[in-house]
PDB file of C-alpha atoms in Angstrom:
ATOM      1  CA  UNK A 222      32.360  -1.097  51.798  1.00  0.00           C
ATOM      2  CA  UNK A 223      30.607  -4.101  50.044  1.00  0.00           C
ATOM      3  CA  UNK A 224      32.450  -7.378  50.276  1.00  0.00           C
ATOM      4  CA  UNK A 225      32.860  -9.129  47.172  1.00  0.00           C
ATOM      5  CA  UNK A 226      31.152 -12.302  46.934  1.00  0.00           C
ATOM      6  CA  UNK A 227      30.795 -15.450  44.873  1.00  0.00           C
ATOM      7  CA  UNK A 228      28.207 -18.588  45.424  1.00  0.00           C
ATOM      8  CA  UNK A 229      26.626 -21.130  43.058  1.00  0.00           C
ATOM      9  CA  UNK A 230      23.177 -22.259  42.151  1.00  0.00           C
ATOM     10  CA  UNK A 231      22.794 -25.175  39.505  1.00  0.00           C
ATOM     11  CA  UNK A 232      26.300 -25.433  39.426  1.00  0.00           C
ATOM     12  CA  UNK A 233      26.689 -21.816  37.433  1.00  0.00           C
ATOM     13  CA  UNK A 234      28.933 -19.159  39.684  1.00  0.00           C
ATOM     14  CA  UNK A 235      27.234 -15.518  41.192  1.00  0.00           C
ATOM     15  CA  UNK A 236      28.589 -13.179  41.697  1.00  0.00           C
ATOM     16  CA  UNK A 237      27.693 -10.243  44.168  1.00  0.00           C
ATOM     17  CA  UNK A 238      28.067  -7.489  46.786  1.00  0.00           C
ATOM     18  CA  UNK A 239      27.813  -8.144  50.618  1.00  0.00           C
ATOM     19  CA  UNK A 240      27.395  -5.500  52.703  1.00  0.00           C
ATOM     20  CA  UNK A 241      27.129  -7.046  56.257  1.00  0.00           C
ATOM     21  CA  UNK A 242      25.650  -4.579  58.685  1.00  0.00           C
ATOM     22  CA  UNK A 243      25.992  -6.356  61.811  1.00  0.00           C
ATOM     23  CA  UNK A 244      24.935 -10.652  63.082  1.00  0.00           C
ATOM     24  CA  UNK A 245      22.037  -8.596  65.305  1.00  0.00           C
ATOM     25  CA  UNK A 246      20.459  -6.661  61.948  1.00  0.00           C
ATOM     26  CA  UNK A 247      18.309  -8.405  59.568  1.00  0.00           C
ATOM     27  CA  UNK A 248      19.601  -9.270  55.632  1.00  0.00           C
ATOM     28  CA  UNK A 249      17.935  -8.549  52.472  1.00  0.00           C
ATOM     29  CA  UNK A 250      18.574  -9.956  48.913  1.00  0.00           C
ATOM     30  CA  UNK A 251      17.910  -7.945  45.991  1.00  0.00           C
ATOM     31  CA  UNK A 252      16.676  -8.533  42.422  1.00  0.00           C
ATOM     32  CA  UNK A 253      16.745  -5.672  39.876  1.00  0.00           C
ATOM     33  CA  UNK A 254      15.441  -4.641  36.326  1.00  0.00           C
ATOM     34  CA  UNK A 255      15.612  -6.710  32.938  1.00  0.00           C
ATOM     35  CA  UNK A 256      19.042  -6.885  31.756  1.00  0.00           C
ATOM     36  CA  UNK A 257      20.194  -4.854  34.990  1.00  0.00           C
ATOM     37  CA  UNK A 258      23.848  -5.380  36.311  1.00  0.00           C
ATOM     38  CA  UNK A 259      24.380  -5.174  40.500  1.00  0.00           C
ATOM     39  CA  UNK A 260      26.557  -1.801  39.723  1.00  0.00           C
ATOM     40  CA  UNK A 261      23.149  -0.187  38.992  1.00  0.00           C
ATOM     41  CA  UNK A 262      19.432   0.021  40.269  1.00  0.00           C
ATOM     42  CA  UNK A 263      20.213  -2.804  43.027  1.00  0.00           C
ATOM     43  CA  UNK A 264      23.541  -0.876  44.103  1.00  0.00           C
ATOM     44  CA  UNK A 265      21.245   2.412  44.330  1.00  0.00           C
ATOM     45  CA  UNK A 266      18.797   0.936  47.266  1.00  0.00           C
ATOM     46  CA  UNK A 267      21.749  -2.216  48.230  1.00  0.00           C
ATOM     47  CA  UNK A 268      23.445   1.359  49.506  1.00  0.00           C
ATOM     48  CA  UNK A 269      20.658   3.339  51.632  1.00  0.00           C
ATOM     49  CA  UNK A 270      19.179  -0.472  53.173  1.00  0.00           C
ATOM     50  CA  UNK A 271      22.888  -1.059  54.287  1.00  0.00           C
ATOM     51  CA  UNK A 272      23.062   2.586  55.661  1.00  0.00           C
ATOM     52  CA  UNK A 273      19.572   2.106  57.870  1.00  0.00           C
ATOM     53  CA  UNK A 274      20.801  -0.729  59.422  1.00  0.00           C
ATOM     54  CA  UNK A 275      20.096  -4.000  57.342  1.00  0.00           C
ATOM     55  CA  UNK A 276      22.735  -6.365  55.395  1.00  0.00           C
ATOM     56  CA  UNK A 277      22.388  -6.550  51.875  1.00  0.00           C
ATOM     57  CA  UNK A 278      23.343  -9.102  48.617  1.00  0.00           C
ATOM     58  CA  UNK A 279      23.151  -7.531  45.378  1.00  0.00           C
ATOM     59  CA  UNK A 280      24.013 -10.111  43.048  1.00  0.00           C
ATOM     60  CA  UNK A 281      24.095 -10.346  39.406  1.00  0.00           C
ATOM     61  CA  UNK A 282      21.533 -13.205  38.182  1.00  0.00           C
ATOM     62  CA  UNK A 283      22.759 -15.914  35.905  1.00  0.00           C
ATOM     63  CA  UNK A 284      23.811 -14.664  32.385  1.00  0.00           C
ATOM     64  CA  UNK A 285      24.353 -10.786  33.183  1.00  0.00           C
ATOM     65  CA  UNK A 286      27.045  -9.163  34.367  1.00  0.00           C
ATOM     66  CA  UNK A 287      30.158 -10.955  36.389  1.00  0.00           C
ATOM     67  CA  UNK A 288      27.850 -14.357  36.534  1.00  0.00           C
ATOM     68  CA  UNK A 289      28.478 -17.212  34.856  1.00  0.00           C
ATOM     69  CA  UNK A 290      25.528 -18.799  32.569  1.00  0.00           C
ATOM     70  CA  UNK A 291      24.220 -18.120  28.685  1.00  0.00           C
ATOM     71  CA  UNK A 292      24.667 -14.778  28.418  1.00  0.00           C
ATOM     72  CA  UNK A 293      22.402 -11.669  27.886  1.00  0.00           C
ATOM     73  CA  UNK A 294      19.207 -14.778  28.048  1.00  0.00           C
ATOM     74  CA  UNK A 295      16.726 -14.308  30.884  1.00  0.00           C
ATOM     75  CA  UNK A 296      16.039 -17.658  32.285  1.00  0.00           C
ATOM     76  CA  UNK A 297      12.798 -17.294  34.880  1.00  0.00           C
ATOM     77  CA  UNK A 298      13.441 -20.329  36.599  1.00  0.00           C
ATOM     78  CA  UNK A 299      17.199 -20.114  37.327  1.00  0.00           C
ATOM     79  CA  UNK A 300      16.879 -16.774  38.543  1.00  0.00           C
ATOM     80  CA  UNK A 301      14.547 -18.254  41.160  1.00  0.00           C
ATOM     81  CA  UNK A 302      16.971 -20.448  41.834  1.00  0.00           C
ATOM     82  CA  UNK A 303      19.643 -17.724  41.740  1.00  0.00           C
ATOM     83  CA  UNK A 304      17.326 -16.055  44.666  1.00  0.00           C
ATOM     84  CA  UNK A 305      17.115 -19.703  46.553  1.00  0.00           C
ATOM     85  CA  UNK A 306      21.142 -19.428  46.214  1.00  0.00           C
ATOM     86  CA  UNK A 307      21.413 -16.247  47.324  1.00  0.00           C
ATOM     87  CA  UNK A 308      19.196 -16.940  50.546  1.00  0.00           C
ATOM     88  CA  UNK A 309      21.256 -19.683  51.764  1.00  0.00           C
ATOM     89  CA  UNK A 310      24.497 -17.601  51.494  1.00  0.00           C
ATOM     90  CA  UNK A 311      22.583 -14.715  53.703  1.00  0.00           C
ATOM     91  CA  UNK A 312      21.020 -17.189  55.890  1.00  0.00           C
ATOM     92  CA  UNK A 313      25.031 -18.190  57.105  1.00  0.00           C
ATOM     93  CA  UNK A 314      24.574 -14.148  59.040  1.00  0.00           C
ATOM     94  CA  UNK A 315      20.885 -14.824  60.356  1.00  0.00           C
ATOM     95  CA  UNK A 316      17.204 -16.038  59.852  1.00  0.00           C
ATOM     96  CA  UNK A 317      15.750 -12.880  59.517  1.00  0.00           C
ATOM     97  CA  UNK A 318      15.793 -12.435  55.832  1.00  0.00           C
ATOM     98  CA  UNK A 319      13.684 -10.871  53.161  1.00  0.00           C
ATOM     99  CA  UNK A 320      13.889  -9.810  49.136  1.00  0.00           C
ATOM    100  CA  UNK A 321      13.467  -6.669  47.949  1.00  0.00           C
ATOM    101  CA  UNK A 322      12.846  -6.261  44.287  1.00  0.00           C
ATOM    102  CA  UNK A 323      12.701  -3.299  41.609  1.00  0.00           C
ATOM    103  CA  UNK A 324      11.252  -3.014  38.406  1.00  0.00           C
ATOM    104  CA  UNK A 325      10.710  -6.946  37.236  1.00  0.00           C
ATOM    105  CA  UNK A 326      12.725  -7.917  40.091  1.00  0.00           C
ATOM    106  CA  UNK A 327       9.647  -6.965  41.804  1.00  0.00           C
ATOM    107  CA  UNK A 328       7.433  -9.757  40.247  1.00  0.00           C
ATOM    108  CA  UNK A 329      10.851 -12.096  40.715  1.00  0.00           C
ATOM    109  CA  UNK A 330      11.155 -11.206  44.493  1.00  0.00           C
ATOM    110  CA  UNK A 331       6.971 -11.739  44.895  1.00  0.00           C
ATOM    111  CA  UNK A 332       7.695 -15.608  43.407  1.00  0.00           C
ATOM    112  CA  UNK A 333      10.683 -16.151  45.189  1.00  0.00           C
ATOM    113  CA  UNK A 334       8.621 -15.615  48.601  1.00  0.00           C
ATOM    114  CA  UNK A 335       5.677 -17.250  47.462  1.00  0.00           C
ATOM    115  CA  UNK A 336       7.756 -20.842  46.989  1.00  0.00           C
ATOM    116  CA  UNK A 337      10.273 -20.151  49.827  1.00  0.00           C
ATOM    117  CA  UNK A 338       9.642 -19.756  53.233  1.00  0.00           C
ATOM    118  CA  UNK A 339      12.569 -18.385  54.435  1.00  0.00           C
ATOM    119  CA  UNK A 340      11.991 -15.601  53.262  1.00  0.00           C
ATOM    120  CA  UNK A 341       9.904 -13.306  55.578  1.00  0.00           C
ATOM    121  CA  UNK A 342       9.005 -10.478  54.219  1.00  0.00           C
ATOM    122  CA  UNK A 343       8.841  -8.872  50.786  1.00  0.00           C
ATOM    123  CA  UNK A 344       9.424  -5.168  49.138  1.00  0.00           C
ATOM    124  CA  UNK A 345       8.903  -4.491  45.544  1.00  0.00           C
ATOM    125  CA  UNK A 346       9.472  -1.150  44.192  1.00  0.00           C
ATOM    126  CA  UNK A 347       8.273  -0.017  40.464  1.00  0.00           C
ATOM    127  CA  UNK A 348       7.634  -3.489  40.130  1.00  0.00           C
ATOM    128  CA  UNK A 349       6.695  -5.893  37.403  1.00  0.00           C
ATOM    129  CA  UNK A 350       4.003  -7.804  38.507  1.00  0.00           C
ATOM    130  CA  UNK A 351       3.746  -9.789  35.105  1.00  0.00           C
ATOM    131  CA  UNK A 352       0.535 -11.603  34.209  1.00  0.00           C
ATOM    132  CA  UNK A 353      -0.136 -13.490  31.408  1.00  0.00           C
ATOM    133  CA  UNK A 354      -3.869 -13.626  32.247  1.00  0.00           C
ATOM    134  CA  UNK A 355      -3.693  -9.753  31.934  1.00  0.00           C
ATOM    135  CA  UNK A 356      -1.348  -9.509  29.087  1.00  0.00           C
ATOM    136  CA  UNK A 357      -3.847 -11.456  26.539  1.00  0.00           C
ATOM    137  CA  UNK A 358      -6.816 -10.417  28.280  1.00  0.00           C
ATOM    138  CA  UNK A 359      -8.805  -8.531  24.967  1.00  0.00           C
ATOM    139  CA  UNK A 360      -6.212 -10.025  21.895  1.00  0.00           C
ATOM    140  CA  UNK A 361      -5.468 -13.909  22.921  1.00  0.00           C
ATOM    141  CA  UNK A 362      -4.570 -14.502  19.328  1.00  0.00           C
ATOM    142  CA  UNK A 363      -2.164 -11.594  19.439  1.00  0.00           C
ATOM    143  CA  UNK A 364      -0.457 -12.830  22.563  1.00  0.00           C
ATOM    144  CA  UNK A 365      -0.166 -15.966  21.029  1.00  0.00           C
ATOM    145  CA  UNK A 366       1.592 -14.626  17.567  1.00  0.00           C
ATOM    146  CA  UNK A 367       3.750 -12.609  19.635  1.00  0.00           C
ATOM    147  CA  UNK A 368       5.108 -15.673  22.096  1.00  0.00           C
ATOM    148  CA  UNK A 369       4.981 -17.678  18.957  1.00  0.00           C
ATOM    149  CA  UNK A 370       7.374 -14.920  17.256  1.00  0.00           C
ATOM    150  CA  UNK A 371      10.104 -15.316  19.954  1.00  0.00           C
ATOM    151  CA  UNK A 372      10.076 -18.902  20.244  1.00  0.00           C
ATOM    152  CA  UNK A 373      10.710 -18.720  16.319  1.00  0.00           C
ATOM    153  CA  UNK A 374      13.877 -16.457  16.951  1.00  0.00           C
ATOM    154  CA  UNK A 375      15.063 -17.648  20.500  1.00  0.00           C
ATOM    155  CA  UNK A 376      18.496 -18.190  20.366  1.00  0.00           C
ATOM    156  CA  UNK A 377      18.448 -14.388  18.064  1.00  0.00           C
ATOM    157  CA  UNK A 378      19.364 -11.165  20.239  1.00  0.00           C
ATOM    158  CA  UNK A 379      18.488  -7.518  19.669  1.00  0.00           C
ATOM    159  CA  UNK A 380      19.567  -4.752  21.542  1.00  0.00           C
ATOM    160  CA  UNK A 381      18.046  -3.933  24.953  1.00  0.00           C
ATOM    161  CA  UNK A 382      17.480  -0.335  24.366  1.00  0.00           C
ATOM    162  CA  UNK A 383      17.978   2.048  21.500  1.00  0.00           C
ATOM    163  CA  UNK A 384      17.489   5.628  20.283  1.00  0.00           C
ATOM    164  CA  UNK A 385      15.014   7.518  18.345  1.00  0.00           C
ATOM    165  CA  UNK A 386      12.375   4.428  18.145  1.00  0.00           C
ATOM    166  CA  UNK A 387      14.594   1.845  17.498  1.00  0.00           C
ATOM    167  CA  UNK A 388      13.932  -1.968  18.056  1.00  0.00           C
ATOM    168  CA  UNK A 389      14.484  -2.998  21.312  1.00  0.00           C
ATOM    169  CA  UNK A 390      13.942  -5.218  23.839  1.00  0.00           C
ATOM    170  CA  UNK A 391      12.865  -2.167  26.103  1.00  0.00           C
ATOM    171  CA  UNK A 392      11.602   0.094  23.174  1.00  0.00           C
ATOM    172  CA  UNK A 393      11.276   4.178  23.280  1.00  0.00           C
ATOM    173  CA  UNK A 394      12.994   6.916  24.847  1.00  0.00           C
ATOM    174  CA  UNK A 395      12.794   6.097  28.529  1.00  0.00           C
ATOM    175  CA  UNK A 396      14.730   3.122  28.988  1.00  0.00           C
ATOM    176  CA  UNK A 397      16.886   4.500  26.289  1.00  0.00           C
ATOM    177  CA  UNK A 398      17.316   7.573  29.092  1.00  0.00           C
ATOM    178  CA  UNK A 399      19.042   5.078  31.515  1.00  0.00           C
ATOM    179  CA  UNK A 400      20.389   2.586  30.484  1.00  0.00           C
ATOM    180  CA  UNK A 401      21.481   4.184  26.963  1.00  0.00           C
ATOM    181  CA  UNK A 402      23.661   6.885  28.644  1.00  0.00           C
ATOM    182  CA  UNK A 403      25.837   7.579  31.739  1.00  0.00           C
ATOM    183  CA  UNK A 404      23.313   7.899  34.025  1.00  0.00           C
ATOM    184  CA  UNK A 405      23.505   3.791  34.164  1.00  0.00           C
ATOM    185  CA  UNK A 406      26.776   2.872  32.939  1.00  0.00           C
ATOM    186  CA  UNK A 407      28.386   0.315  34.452  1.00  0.00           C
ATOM    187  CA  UNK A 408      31.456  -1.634  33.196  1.00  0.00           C
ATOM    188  CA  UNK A 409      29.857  -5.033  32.877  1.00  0.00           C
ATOM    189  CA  UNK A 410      26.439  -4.297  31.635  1.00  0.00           C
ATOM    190  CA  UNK A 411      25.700  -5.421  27.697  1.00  0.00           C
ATOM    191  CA  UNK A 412      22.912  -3.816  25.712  1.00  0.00           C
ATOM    192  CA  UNK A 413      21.961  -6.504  23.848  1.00  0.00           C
ATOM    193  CA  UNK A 414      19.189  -9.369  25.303  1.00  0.00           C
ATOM    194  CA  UNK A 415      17.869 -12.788  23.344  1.00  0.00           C
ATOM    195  CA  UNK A 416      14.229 -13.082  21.681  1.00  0.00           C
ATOM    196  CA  UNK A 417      13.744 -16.122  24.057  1.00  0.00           C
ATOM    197  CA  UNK A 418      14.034 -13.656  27.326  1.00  0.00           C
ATOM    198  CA  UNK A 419      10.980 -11.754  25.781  1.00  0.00           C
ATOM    199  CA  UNK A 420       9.316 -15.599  26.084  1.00  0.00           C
ATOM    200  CA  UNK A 421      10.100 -15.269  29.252  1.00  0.00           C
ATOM    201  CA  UNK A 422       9.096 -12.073  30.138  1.00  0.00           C
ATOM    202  CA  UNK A 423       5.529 -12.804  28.643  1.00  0.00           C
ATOM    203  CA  UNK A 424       4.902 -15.978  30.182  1.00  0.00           C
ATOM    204  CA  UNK A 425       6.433 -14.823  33.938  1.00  0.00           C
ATOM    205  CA  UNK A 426       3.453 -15.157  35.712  1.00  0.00           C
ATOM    206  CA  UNK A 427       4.144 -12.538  38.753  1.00  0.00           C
ATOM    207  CA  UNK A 428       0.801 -11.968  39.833  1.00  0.00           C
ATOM    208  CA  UNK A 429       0.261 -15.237  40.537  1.00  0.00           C
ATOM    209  CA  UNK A 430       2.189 -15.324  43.531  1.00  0.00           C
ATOM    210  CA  UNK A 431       0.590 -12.950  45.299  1.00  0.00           C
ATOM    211  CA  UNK A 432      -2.435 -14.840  47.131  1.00  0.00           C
ATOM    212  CA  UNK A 433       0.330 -17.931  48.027  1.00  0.00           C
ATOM    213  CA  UNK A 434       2.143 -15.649  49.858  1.00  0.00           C
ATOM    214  CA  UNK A 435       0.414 -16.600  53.052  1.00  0.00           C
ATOM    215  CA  UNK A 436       1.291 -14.388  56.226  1.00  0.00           C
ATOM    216  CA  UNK A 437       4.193 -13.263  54.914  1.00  0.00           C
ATOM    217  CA  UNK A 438       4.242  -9.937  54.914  1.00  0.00           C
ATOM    218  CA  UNK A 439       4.606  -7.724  51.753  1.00  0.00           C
ATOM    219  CA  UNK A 440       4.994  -4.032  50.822  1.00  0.00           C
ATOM    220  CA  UNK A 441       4.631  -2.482  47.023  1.00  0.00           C
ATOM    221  CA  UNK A 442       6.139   0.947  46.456  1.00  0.00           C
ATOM    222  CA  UNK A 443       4.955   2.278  43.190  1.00  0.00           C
ATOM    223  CA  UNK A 444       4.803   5.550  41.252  1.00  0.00           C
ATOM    224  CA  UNK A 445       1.259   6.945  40.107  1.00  0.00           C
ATOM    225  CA  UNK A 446       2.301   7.419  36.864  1.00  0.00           C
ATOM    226  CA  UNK A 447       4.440   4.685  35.088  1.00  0.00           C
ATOM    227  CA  UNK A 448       4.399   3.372  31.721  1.00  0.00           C
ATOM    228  CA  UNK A 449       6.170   0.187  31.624  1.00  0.00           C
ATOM    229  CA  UNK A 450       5.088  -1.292  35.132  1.00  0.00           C
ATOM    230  CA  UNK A 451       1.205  -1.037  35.377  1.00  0.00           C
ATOM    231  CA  UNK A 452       0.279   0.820  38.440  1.00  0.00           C
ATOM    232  CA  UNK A 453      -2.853  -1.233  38.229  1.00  0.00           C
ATOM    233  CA  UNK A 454      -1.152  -4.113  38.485  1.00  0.00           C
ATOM    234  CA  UNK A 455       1.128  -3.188  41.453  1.00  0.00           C
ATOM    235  CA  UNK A 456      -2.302  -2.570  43.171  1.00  0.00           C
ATOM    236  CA  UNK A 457      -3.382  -6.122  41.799  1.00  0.00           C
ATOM    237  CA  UNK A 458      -0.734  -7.425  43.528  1.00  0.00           C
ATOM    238  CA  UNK A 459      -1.281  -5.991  47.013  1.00  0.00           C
ATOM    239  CA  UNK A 460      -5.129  -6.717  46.642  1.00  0.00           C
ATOM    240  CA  UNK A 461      -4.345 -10.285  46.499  1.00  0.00           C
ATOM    241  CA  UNK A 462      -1.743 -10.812  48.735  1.00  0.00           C
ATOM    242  CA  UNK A 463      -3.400 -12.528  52.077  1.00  0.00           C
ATOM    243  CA  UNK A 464      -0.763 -11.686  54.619  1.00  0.00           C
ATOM    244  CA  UNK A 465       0.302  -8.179  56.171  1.00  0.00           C
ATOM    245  CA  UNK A 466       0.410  -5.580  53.312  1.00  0.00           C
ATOM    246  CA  UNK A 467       1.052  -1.675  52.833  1.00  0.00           C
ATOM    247  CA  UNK A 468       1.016  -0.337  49.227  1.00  0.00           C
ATOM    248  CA  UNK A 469       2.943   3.318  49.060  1.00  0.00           C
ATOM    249  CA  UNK A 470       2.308   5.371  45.956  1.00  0.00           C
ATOM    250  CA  UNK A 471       4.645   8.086  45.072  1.00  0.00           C
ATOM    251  CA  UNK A 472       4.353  10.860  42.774  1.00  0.00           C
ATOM    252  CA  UNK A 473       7.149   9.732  40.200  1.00  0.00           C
ATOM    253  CA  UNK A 474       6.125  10.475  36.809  1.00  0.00           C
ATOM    254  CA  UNK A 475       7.857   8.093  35.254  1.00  0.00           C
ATOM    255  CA  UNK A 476       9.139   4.908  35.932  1.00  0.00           C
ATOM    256  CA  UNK A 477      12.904   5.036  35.573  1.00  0.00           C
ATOM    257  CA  UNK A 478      13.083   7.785  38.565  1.00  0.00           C
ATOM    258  CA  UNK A 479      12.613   5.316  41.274  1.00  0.00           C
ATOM    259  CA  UNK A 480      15.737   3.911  39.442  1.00  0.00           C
ATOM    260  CA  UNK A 481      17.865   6.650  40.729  1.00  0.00           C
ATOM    261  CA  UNK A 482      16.219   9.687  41.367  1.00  0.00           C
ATOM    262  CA  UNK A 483      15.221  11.899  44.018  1.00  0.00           C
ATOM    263  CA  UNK A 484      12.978  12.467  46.500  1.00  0.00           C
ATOM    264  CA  UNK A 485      11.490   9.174  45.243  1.00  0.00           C
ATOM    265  CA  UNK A 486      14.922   6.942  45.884  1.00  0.00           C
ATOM    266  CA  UNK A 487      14.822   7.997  49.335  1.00  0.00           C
ATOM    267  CA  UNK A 488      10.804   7.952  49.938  1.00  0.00           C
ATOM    268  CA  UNK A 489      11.046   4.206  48.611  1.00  0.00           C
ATOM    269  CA  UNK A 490      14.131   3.639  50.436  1.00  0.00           C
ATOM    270  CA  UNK A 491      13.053   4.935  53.719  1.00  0.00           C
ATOM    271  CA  UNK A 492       9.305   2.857  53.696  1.00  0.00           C
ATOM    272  CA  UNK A 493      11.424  -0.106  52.837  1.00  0.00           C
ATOM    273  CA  UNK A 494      13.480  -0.257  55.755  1.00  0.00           C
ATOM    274  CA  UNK A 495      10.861   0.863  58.339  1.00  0.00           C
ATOM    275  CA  UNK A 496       9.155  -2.305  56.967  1.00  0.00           C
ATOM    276  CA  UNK A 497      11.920  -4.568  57.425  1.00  0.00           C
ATOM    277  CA  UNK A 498      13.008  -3.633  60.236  1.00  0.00           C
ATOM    278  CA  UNK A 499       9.312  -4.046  61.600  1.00  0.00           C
ATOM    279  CA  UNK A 500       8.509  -7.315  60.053  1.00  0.00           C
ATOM    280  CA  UNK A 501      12.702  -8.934  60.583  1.00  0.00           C
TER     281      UNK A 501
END
C-alpha cells in the first residue's frame, strides 16, 4: 500500500503517495494531466510501475489537490520545482531515479530532465510536448490576442471541463468523458482552473527540452490518433532528443484511453518499466 507522504518546495507543502518497492529497485516520480489530482491518471501507472518492481511518488503539484499553494492556478515554474522537490525526497531510497510523465506531465517531466541531472531517464506517455514556436506557427497575431486575452483575465477561473460544448479550460466531449464523470472522480479534484494557467499552458515551451537532454535516455509512448496531444509533436520530441531514445505508438484512438484504459494502460505500462529497469 502507498505510504502517505508530505515534503516542501518553495516553502509550499506536497503532498503524495510513496510506494517503496525495495532500497535495490530503482524510483520514479510522476507528473500527470492539467488540473489532474494523484488519485487519478498518476495513481493508474504509480500502481502497475510499483507492481514491476520500481518505487514510485505520485504527488499532487502545487495548487491541486491535498497541496498547499494558489489554488486551481498552474504555475510552470513551481511545478518544476515541485519535480526538483520530489527528486530529493526519492533520492533519500537511491540514485537511480527517473520521471515519468502523462498527458502535459509529459512535456513537464521532458523539462524537469533537461535542467536536472539526477534524473536519468525519462518516460512520457500521451504527452504534451508544448511549443510555442508550433502553436503560432501560421497565425502569430492570433497567438498573441489569445495570450493577451488571459493575461487580461488572470486571476478569473472557468471550469476545467464541461458538457455539450461548454467553455472550458479543456473544451468538448472528451475531457468532459473523464474527468466530468465517475470514471475520474476523486475526492479532492476541483473542476474549475484560472485564465492565467491557460498563459501558462501556451507559453510552456516543452519541446524545447528535448535536444538538452544530453545522454539521458528518453522514451515517448503515444497513441496514433489523439486530438489534444499532437502525435506529431510527440515524434518532434523524440527526433530531437540526442541521447538513447525509443518512441512506441499505440493504436488508442483517442487520447483519454491511455488515461485508464485497456490494452493501452498496460502496453504503456509494460514499455515503461522494461525501460527503466534497463536504463536505472
Amino acid at each position: 500500500m502507498p505510504e502517505r507522504v508530505t515534503f516542501t518546495a518553495d516553502g509550499v507543502t506536497l503532498a503524495g503517495n510513496l510506494t517503496a518497492a525495495g532500497s535495490s529497485n530503482p524510483a520514479v516520480v510522476l507528473t500527470g494531466p492539467f488540473t489532474g489530482v494523484k488519485e487519478q491518471v498518476v495513481a493508474v501507472y504509480a500502481e502497475r510501475l510499483a507492481a514491476r518492481g520500481i518505487t514510485t511518488l505520485a504527488f499532487d503539484h502545487r495548487g491541486f489537490g491535498e497541496s498547499g499553494g494558489r489554488r486551481a492556478h498552474e504555475d510552470s515554474q513551481g511545478k518544476l520545482s515541485d519535480l526538483r522537490s520530489a527528486v530529493g525526497l526519492l533520492a533519500q531510497h537511491t540514485d537511480r531515479i527517473g520521471v515519468v510523465g502523462v498527458c502535459l506531465g509529459g512535456g513537464y517531466a521532458l523539462k524537469a530532465a533537461a535542467t536536472d541531472p539526477r534524473l536519468r531517464a525519462v518516460v512520457g506517455i500521451a504527452g504534451a510536448y508544448n511549443s510555442p514556436v508550433r502553436f503560432s506557427a501560421g497565425n502569430p497575431a492570433g497567438y498573441r490576442q489569445a495570450i493577451t486575452s488571459f493575461i487580461d483575465r488572470y486571476d478569473e477561473e472557468l471550469p476545467a471541463v464541461a458538457p455539450n460544448g461548454g467553455e472550458a479550460a479543456m473544451g468538448g466531449d472528451e475531457p468532459y468523458a473523464y474527468y466530468g464523470t465517475n470514471r475520474g472522480t476523486a475526492a479532492n479534484w476541483e473542476n474549475r482552473v484560472t485564465y492565467g494557467s491557460l498563459h501558462s499552458l501556451m507559453t510552456l515551451d516543452a519541446l524545447g527540452a528535448a535536444p538538452v537532454l544530453g545522454d539521458t535516455p528518453l522514451l515517448i509512448v503515444h497513441g496514433r490518433t489523439d486530438d489534444y496531444c499532437a502525435p506529431e509533436l510527440a515524434q518532434a520530441a523524440h527526433d530531437q532528443a540526442s541521447g538513447p531514445k525509443e518512441l512506441l505508438w499505440l493504436d488508442a484512438g483517442q487520447h483519454i484511453d491511455l488515461y485508464d484504459a485497456e490494452p493501452y494502460v498496460t502496453q504503456a505500462a509494460d514499455a515503461a518499466a522494461r525501460f527503466l529497469h534497463q536504463h536505472l
